[in-house]
Structures are given as structure tokens and as C-alpha cells.
Coordinates of N, CA and C and ligand atoms in Angstrom, one line a residue:
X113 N -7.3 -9.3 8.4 CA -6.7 -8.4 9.4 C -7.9 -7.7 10.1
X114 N -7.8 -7.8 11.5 CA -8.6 -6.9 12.2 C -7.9 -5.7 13.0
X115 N -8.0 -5.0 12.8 CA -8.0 -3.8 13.5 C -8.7 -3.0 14.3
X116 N -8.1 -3.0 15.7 CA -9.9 -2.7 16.8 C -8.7 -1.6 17.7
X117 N -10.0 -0.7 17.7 CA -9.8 0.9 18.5 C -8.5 1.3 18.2
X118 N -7.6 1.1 17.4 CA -6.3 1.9 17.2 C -6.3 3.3 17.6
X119 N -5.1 3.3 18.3 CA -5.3 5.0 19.0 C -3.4 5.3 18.7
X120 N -2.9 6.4 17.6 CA -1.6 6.7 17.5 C -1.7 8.1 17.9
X121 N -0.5 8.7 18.8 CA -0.8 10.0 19.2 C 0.9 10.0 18.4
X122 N 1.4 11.5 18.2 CA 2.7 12.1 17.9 C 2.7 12.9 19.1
X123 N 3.0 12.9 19.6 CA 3.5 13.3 21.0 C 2.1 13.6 21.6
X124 N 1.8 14.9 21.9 CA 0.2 15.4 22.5 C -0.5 15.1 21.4
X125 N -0.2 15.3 19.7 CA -1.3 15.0 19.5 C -2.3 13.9 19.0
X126 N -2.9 13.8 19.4 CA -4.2 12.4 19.3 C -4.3 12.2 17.2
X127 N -3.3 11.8 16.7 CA -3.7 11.3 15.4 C -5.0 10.7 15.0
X128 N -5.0 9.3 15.3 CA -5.9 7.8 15.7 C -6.5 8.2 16.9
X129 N -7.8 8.0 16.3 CA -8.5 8.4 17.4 C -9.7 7.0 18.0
X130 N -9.2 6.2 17.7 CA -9.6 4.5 18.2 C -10.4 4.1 17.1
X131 N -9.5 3.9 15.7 CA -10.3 3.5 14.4 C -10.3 1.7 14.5
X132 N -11.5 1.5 13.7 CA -11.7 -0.2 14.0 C -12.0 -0.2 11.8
X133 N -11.5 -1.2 11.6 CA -11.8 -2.0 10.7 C -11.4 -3.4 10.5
X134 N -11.6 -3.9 9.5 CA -11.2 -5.4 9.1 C -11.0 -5.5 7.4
X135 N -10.2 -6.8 7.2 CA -10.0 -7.0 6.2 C -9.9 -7.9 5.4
X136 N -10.8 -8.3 4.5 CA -11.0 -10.1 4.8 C -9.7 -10.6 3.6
X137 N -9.5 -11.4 3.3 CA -8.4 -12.1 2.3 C -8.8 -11.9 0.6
X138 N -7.9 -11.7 0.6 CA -8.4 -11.3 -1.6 C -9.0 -10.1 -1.5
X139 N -9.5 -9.1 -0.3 CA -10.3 -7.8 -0.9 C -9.3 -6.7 -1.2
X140 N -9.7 -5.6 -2.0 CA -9.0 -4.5 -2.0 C -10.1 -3.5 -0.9
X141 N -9.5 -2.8 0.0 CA -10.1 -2.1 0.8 C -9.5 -1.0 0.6
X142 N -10.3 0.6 0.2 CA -10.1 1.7 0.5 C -9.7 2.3 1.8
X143 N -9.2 3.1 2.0 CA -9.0 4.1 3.4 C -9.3 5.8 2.5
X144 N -10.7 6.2 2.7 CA -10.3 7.6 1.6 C -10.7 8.8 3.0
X145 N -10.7 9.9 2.9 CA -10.5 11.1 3.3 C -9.7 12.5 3.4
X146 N -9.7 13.2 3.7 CA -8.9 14.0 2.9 C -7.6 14.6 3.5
X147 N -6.8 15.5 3.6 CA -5.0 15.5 3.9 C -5.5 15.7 5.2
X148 N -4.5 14.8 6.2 CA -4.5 15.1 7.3 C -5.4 14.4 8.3
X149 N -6.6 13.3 7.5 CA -7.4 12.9 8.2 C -7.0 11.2 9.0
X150 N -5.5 11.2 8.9 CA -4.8 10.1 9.5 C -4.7 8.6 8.5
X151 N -4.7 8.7 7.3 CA -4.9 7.5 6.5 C -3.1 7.1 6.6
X152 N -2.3 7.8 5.9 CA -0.9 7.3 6.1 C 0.1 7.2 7.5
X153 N -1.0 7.3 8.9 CA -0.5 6.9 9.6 C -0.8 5.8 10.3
X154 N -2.3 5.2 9.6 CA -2.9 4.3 10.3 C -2.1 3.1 9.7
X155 N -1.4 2.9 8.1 CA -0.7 2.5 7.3 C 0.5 2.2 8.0
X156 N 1.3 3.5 8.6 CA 2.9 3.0 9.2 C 2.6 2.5 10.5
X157 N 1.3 2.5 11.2 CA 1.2 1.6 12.5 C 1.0 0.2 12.4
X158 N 0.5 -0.1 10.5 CA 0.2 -1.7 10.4 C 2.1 -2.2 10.1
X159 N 2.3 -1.5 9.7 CA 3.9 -2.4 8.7 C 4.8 -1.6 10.1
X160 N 4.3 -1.4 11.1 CA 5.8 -1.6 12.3 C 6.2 -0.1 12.4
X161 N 6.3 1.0 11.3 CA 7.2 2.5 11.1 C 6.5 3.1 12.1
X162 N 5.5 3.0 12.9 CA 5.1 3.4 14.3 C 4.2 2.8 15.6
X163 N 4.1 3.2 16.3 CA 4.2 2.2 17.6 C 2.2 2.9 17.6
X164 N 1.6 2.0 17.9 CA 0.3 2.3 17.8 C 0.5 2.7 19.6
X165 N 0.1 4.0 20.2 CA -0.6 3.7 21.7 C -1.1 3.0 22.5
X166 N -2.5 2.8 21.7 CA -3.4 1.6 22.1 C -4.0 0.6 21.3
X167 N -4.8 0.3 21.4 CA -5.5 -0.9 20.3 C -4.3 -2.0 20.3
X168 N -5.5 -3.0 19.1 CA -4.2 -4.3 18.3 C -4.9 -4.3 16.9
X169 N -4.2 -4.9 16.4 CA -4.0 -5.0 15.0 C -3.6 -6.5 14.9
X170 N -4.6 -7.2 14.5 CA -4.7 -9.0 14.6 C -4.3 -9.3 13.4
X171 N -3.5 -9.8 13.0 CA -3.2 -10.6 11.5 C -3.0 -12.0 11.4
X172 N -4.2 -12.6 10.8 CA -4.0 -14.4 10.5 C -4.1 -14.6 11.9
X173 N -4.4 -13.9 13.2 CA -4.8 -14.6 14.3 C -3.9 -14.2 15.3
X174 N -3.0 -13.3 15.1 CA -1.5 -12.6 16.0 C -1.5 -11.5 16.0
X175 N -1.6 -10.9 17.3 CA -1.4 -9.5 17.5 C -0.3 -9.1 16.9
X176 N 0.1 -7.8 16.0 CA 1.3 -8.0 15.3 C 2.0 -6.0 15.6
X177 N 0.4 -5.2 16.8 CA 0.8 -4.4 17.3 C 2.5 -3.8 17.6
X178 N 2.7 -4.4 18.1 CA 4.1 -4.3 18.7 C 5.3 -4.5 18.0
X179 N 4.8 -5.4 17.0 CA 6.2 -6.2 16.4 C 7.0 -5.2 15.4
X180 N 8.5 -5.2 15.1 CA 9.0 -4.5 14.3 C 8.8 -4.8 12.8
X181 N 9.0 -3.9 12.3 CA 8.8 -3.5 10.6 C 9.7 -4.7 10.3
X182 N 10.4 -5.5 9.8 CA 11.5 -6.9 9.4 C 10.2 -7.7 9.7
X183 N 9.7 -7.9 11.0 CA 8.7 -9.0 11.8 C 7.7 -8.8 10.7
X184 N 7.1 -7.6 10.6 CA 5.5 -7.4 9.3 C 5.7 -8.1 8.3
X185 N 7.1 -7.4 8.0 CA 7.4 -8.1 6.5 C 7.1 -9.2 6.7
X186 N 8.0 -10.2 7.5 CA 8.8 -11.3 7.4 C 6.7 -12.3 7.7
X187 N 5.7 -11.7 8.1 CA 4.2 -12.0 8.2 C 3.7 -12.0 7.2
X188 N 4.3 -11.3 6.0 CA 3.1 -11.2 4.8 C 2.8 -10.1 4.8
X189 N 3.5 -8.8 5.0 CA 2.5 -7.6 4.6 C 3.7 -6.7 4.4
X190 N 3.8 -5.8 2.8 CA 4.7 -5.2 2.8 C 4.0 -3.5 2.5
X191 N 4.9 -2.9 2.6 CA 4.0 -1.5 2.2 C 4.8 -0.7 1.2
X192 N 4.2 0.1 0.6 CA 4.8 0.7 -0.7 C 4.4 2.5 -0.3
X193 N 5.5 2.9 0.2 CA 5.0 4.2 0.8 C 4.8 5.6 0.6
X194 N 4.1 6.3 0.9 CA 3.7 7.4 0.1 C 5.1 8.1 -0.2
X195 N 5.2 8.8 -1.7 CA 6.3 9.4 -2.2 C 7.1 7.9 -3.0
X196 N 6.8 7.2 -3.0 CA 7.4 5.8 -3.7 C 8.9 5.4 -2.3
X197 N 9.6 6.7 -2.3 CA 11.1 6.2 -1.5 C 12.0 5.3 -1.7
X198 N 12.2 5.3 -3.3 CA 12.5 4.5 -4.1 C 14.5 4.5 -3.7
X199 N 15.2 4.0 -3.7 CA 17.0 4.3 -3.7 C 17.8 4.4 -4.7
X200 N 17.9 5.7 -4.9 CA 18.6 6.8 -5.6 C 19.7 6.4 -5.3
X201 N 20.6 6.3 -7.0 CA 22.3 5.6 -7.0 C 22.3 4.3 -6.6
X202 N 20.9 3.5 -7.0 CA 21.0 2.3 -7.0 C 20.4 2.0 -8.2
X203 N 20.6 0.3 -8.6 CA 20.2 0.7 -10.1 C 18.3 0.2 -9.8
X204 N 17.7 -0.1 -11.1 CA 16.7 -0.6 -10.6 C 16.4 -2.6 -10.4
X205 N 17.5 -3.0 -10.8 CA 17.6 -4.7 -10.0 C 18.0 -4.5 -8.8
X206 N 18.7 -3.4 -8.3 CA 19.4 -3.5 -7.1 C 18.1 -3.1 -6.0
X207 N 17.5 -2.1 -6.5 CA 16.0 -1.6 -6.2 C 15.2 -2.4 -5.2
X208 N 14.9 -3.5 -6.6 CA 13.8 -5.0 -7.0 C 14.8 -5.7 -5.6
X209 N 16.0 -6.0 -5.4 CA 17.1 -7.2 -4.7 C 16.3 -6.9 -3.3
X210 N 16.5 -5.4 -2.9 CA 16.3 -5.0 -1.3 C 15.0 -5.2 -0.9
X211 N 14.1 -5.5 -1.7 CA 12.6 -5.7 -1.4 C 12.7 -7.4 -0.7
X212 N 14.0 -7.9 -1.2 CA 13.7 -9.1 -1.0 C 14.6 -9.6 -0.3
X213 N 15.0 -8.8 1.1 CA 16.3 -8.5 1.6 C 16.0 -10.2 3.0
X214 N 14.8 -10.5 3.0 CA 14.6 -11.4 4.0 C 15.0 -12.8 3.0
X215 N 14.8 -12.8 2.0 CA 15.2 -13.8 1.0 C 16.4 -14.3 0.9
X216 N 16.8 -15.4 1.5 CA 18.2 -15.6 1.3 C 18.4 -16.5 -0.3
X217 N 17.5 -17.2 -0.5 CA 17.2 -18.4 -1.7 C 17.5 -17.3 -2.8
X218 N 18.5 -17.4 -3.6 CA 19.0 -16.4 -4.9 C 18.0 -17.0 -6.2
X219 N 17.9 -18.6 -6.2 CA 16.7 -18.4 -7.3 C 15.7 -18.4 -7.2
X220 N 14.9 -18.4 -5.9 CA 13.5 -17.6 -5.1 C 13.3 -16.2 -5.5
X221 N 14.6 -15.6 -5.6 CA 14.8 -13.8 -5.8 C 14.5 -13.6 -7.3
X222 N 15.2 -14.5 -8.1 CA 15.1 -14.9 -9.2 C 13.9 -14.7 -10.1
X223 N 13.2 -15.6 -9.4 CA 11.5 -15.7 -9.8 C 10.8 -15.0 -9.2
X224 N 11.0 -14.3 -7.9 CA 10.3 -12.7 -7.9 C 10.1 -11.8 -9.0
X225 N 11.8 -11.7 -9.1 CA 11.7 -10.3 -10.1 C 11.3 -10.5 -11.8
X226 N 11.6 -11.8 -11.7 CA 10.6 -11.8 -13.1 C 9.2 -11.9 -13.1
X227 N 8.7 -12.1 -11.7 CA 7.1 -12.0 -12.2 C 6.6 -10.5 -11.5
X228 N 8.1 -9.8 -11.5 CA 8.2 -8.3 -11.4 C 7.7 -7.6 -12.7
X229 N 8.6 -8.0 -13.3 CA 9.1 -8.0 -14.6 C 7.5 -7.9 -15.5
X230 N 6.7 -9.1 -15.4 CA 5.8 -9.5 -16.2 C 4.7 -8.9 -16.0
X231 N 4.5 -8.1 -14.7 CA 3.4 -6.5 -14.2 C 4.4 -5.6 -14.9
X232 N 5.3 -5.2 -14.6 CA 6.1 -4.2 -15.2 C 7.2 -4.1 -16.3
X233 N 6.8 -4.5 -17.5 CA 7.8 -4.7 -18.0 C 8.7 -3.9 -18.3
X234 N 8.4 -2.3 -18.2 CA 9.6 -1.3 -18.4 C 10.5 -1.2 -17.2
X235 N 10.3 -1.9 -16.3 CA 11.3 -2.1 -15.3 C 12.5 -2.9 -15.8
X236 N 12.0 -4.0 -16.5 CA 13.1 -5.2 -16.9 C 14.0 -4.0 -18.0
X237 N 13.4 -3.4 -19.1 CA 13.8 -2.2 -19.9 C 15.3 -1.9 -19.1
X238 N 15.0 -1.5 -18.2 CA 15.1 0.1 -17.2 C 16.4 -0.7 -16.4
X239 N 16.5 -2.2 -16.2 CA 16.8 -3.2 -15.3 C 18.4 -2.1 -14.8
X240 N 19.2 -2.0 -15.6 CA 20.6 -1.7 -15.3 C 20.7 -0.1 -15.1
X241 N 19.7 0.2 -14.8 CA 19.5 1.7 -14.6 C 19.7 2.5 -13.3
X242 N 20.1 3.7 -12.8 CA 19.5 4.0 -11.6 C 18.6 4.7 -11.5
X243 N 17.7 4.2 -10.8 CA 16.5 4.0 -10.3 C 16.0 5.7 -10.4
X244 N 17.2 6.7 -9.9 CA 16.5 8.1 -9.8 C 16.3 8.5 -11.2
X245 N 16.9 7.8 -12.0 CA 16.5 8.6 -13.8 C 15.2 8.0 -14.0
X246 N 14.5 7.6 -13.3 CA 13.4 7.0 -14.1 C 12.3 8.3 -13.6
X247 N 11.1 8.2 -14.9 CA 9.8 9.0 -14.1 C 9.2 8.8 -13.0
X248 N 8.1 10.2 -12.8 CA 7.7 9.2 -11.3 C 6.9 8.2 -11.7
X249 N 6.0 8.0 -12.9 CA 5.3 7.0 -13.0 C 6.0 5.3 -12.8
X250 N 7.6 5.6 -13.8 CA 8.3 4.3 -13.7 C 8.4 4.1 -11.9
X251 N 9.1 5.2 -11.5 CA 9.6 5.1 -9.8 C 8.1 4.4 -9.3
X252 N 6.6 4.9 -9.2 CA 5.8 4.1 -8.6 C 5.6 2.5 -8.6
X253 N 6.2 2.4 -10.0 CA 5.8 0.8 -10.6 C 7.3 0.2 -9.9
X254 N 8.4 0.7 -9.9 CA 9.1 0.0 -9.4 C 9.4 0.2 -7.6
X255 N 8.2 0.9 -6.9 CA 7.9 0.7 -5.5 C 7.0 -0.5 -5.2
X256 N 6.3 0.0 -6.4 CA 5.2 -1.8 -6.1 C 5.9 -2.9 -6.5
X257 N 6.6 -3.0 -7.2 CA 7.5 -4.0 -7.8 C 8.5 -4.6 -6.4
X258 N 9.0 -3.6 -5.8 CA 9.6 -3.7 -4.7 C 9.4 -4.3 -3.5
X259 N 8.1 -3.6 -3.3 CA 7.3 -4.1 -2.0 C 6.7 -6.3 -2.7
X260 N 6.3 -6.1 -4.2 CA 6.1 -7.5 -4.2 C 6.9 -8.7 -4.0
X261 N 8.2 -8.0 -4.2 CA 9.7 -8.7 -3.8 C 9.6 -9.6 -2.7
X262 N 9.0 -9.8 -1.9 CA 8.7 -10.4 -0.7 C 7.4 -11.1 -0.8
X263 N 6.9 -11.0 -1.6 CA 5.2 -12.0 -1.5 C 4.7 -11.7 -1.1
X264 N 4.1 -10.5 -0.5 CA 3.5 -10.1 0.2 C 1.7 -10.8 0.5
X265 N 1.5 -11.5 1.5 CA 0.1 -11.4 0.9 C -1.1 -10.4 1.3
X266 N -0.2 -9.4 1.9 CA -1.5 -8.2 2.0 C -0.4 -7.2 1.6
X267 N -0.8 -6.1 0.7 CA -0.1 -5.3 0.4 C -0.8 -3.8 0.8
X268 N 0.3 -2.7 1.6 CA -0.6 -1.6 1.9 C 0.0 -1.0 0.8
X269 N -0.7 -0.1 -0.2 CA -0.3 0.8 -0.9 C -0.8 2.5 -0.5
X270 N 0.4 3.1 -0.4 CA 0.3 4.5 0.2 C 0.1 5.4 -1.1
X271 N -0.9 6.1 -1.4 CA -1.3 7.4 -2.5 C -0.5 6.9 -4.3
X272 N -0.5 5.6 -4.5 CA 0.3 5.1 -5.5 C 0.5 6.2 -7.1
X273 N -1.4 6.6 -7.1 CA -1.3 7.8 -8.1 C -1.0 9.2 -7.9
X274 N -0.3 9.8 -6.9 CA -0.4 10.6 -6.8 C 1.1 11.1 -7.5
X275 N 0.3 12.8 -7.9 CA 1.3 13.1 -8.9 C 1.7 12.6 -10.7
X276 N 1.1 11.9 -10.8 CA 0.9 11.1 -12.1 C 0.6 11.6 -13.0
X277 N 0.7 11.2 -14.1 CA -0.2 11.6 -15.8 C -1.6 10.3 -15.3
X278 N -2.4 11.2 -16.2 CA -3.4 10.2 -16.6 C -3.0 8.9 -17.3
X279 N -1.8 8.7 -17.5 CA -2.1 7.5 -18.3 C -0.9 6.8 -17.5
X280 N 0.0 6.9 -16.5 CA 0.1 6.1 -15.6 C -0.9 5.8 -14.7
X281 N -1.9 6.8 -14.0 CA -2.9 6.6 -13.0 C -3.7 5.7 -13.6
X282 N -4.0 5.3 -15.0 CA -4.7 4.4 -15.0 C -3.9 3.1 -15.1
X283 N -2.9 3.0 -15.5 CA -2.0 2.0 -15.6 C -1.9 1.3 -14.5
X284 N -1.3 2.2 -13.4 CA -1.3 1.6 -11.8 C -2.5 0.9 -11.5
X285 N -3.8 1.8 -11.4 CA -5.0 1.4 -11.1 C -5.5 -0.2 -11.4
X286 N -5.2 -0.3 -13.0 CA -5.0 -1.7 -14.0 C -4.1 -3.1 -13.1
X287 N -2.8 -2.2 -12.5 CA -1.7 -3.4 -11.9 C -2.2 -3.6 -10.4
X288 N -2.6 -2.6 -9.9 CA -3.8 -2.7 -8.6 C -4.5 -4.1 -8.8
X289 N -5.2 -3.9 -9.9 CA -6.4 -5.3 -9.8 C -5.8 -6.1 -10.5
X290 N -4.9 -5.9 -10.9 CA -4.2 -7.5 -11.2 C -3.1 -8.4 -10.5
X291 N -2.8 -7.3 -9.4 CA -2.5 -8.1 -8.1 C -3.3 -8.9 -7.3
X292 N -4.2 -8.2 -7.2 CA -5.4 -8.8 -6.9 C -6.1 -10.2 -7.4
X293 N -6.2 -9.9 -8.3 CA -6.5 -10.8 -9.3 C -5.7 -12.2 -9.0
X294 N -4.2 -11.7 -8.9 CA -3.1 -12.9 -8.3 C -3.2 -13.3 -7.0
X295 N -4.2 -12.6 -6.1 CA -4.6 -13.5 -5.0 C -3.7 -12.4 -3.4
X296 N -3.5 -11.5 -4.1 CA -3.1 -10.7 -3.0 C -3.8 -9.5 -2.0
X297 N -4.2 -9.5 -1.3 CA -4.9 -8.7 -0.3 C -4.5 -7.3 -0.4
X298 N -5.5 -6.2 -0.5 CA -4.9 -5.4 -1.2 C -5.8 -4.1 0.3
X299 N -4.8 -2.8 0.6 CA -5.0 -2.2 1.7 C -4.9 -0.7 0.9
X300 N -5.7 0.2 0.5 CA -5.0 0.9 -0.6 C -6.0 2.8 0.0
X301 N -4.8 3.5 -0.5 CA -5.2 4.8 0.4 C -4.7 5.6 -1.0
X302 N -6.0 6.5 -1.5 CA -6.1 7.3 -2.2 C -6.4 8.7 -2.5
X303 N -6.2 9.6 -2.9 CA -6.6 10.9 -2.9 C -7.6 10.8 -3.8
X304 N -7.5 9.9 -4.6 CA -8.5 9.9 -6.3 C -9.4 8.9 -5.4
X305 N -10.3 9.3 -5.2 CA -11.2 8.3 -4.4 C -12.1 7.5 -5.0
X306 N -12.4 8.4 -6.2 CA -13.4 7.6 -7.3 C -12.9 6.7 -8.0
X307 N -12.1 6.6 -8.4 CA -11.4 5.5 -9.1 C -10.8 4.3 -8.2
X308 N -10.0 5.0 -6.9 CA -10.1 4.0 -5.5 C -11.8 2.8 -5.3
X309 N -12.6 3.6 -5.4 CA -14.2 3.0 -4.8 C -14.3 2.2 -6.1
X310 N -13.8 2.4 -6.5 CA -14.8 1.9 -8.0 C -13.9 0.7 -8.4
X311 N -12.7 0.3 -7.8 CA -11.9 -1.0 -7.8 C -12.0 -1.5 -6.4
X312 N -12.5 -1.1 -5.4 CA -12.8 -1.6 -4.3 C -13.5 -2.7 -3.8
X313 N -13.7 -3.6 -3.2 CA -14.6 -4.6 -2.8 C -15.2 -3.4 -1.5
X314 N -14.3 -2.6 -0.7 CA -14.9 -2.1 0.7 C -14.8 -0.6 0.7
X315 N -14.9 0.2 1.6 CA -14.2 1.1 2.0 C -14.6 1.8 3.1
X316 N -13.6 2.4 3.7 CA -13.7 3.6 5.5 C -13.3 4.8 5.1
X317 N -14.3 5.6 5.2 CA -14.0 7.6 5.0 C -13.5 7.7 6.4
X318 N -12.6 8.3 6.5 CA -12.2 8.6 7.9 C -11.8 9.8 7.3
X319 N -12.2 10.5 8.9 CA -12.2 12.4 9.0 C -11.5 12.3 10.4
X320 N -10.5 13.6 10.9 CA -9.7 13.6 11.9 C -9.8 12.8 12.8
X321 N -9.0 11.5 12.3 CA -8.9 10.4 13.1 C -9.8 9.3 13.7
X322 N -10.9 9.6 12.9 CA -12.1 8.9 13.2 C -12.7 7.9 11.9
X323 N -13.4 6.7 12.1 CA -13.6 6.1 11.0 C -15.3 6.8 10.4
X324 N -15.5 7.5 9.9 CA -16.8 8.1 10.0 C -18.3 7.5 9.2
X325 N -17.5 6.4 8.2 CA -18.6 5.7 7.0 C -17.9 4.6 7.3
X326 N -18.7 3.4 6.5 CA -17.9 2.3 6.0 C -19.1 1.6 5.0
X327 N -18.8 0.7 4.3 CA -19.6 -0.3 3.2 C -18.9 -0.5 2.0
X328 N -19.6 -0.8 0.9 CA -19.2 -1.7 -0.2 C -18.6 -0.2 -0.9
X329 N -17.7 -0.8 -2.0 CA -17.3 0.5 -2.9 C -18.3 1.0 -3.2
X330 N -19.1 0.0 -4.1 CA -20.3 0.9 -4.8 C -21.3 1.7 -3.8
X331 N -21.4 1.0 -2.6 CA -22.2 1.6 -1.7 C -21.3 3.3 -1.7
X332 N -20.7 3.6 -1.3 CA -19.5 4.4 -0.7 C -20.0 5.5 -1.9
X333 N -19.3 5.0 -3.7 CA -19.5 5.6 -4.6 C -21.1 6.2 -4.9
X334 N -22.0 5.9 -4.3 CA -23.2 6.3 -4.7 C -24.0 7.0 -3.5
X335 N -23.0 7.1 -2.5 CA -23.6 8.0 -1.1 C -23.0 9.5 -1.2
X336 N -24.5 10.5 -1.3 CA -24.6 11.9 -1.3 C -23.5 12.5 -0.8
X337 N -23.2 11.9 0.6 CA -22.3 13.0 1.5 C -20.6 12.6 1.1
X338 N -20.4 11.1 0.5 CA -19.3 10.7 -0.1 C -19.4 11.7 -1.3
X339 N -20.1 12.0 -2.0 CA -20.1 12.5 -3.2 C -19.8 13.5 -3.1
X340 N -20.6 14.7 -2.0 CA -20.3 15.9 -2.2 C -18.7 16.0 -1.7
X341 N -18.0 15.4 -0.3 CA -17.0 15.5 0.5 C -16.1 15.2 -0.6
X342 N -15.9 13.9 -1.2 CA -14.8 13.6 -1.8 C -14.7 13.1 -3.6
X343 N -16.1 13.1 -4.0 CA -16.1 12.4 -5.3 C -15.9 13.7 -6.3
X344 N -15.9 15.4 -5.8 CA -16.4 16.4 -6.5 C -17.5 16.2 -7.5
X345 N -18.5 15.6 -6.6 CA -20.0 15.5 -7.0 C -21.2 16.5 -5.9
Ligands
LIG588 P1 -2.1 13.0 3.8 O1 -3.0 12.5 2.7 O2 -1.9 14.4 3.8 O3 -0.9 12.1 4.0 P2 -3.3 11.5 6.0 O4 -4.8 11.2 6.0 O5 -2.5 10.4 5.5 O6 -3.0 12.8 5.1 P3 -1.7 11.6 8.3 O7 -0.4 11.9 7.5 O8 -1.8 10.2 8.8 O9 -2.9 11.9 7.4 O10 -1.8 12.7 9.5 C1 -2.8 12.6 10.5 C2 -2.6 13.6 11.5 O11 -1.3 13.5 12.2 C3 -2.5 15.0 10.9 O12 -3.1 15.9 11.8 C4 -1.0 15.3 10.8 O13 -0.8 16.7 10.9 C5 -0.5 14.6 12.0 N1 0.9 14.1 11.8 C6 1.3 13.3 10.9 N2 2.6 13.0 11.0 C7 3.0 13.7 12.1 C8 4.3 13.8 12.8 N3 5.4 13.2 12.3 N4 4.3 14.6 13.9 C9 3.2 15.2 14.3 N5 2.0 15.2 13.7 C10 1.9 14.4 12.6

């Protein structure tokens, strides 16, 4: 995916302020900076939930700027969004079903959710449940679970640990790179930045709307002004 000069405004105000990156296939790429410096909306201008101003946003070779959120999906790119926004008084199969709402093939759906299932197995647990009794750690796992419902092959994940116990944040972190691992393109926006950089192949510090760093995780994780700004180093 390339992304060149993206500019999103909310009415007057200038959000995106003409950010450029790229993304090559199999990487996990960070987006870190801190609240308000535009990372979850540069996120809802890739998956369609907002209309970018200007710029394009190339995917596999297709401006995909314009196209509606169904259209992103229906390209390979699902998003899992900040707060999970998981459906309450549904159960959690019914959850897992709507992720895969472009799927008409029932044993296609089938073999999603079991290799749902096989990242998550307290989901399968949980299967006849609704979805709001679960923690938020379960509710994260079954947003990612959701969003994989569709095969995504680039996945944006929005703040996935946020709000968490330590011992789902590391859990997530773990299913992070083992998506990965499965060959899925991974677009991932964190407040825990250290632990973001440190499973990274890349990353972009962006500050009010601007891309202001970029390089390798490790590079990222071992630069002074990354450290003092965001590592609490
Ligand atoms: P956070 O981590 O707090 O979600 P962020 O880096 O994801 O921060 P955005 O949520 O993308 O930042 O916000 C970028 C800028 O756009 C901020 O100045 C924010 O106040 C503004 N903004 C976000 N959503 C809206 C909206 N619906 N209407 C007006 N301004 C908005």
C-alpha cells in the first residue's frame, strides 16, 4: 500500500496534514504518537469510514481513495477499530458470521471461524455467548477474530491493547505476530509504542498531522527523541 500526501480535514479542521507512507506485503508497520496526533483517522480513511480530501491511497496498484468501506473489505483490508465495537445481544458466532458478511460460501464461513477458533480459543469456549458478557480482553480477541472473518490480507488494527491487563496485552501482542507469521500484512496503531516497535518490521511517529520520523522498529526503538517523546525513556 502506498499512501501519498493524504490530507483529511473535519470540517475546518485540517486533521491529515499531507502524510505519505507505504507498506510493503508481510510487514507489521507501526503508526505511534500521541492522542490526537491523527493516527485513527488516517486508519478510517484507508477502510472507506472517511472520505480523504486529497491524496490516494494505492492498494495492489488501485486507487482505493474513494471507494466505499464493503469495496475495502471486499480488496483485502479489514479493520478492527478502536474500542473493539464488538455487537452487543449477539452471541459471539453471530459476532465471528458478520465479519464474513461478503461470504456467501457457508463452508468458506466454516473454515474461517475455526481457524478463528485456533488463535482464539476462548472464543470457541464463549461460542454461544453474547458477545457483551465477555471481558474486554475476550471482546478484543473476538474484534480481531472478526475483522479475520474475511481474509483479510492487510489488516489495520486500531489501539488493540488498550485498556487491558498485562497479561492480555501480551497475549494480543503474541496473536499480532502470529498473524503475521500467517502471511498477513499487518497496519497496527498503538499507545504502548514500545512493545508496538519492538514487533515492528517499520514505523511513522506522526505529530499533528504530520509524518515527523520514519525507519526500522529497532531504528525507531533506539532514537533519543523517540525515547524521550514516547518510550518514557
Ligand atoms: P487518539 O489516540 O486519541 O485516537 P489519534 O492520533 O488517533 O488520537 P485522531 O483521533 O485521528 O488522533 O484525531 C486527529 C485530530 O482530528 C485531532 O485533533 C482530533 O481532535 C480531530 N478529530 C478527530 N475526530 C474528529 C471529529 N469527528 N470531528 C472533528 N475533529 C476530529
Amino acid at each position: 500500500m502506498e499512501v501519498k500526501n493524504l490530507v483529511v480535514n473535519y470540517g475546518v479542521i485540517n486533521a491529515i496534514k499531507g502524510v505519505s507512507f507505504e507498506i510493503n506485503e508481510g510487514e507489521i508497520v507501526s503508526l505511534i504518537g500521541a492522542n490526537g496526533a491523527g493516527k485513527t483517522t488516517i486508519l478510517k480513511s484507508i477502510s472507506g469510514l472517511l472520505k480523504p480530501t486529497s491524496g490516494s491511497i494505492n492498494y495492489l496498484g488501485r486507487d482505493i481513495g474513494k471507494k466505499k468501506a464493503p469495496d475495502i473489505v471486499a480488496a483485502g483490508i479489514s479493520h478492527v477499530p478502536e474500542g473493539r465495537h464488538i455487537f452487543p445481544g449477539l452471541s459471539v458466532k453471530e459476532n465471528l458470521q458478520m465479519g464474513a458478511f461478503l461470504q456467501k460460501d457457508r463452508q468458506q464461513i466454516k473454515e474461517s471461524m475455526e481457524e478463528v477458533y485456533e488463535h482464539f480459543h476462548i472464543l470457541k469456549k464463549r461460542e454461544n455467548q453474547d458477545a457483551a458478557t465477555l471481558s474486554g480482553g475476550e471482546q478484543q480477541m473476538l474484534a480481531i477474530g472478526r475483522a479475520l472473518m474475511s481474509k483479510p490480507k492487510l489488516l489495520l488494527l486500531d489501539e488493540p491493547s488498550m485498556g487491558l491487563a498485562p497479561i492480555f496485552i501480551n497475549k494480543i501482542f503474541e496473536i499480532v505476530e502470529a498473524i503475521k507469521q500467517q502471511g498477513t500484512t499487518i497496519l497496527l496503531i498503538e499507545q504502548n509504542a514500545k512493545k508496538a516497535l519492538s514487533i515492528s518490521d517499520r514505523g511513522y511517529v506522526l505529530a499533528a498531522g504530520e509524518v515527523k520520523m520514519d525507519g526500522t522498529g529497532a531504528k525507531l526503538l533506539g532514537d533519543p527523541a523517540v525515547q524521550r517523546a514516547y518510550l518514557g525513556g
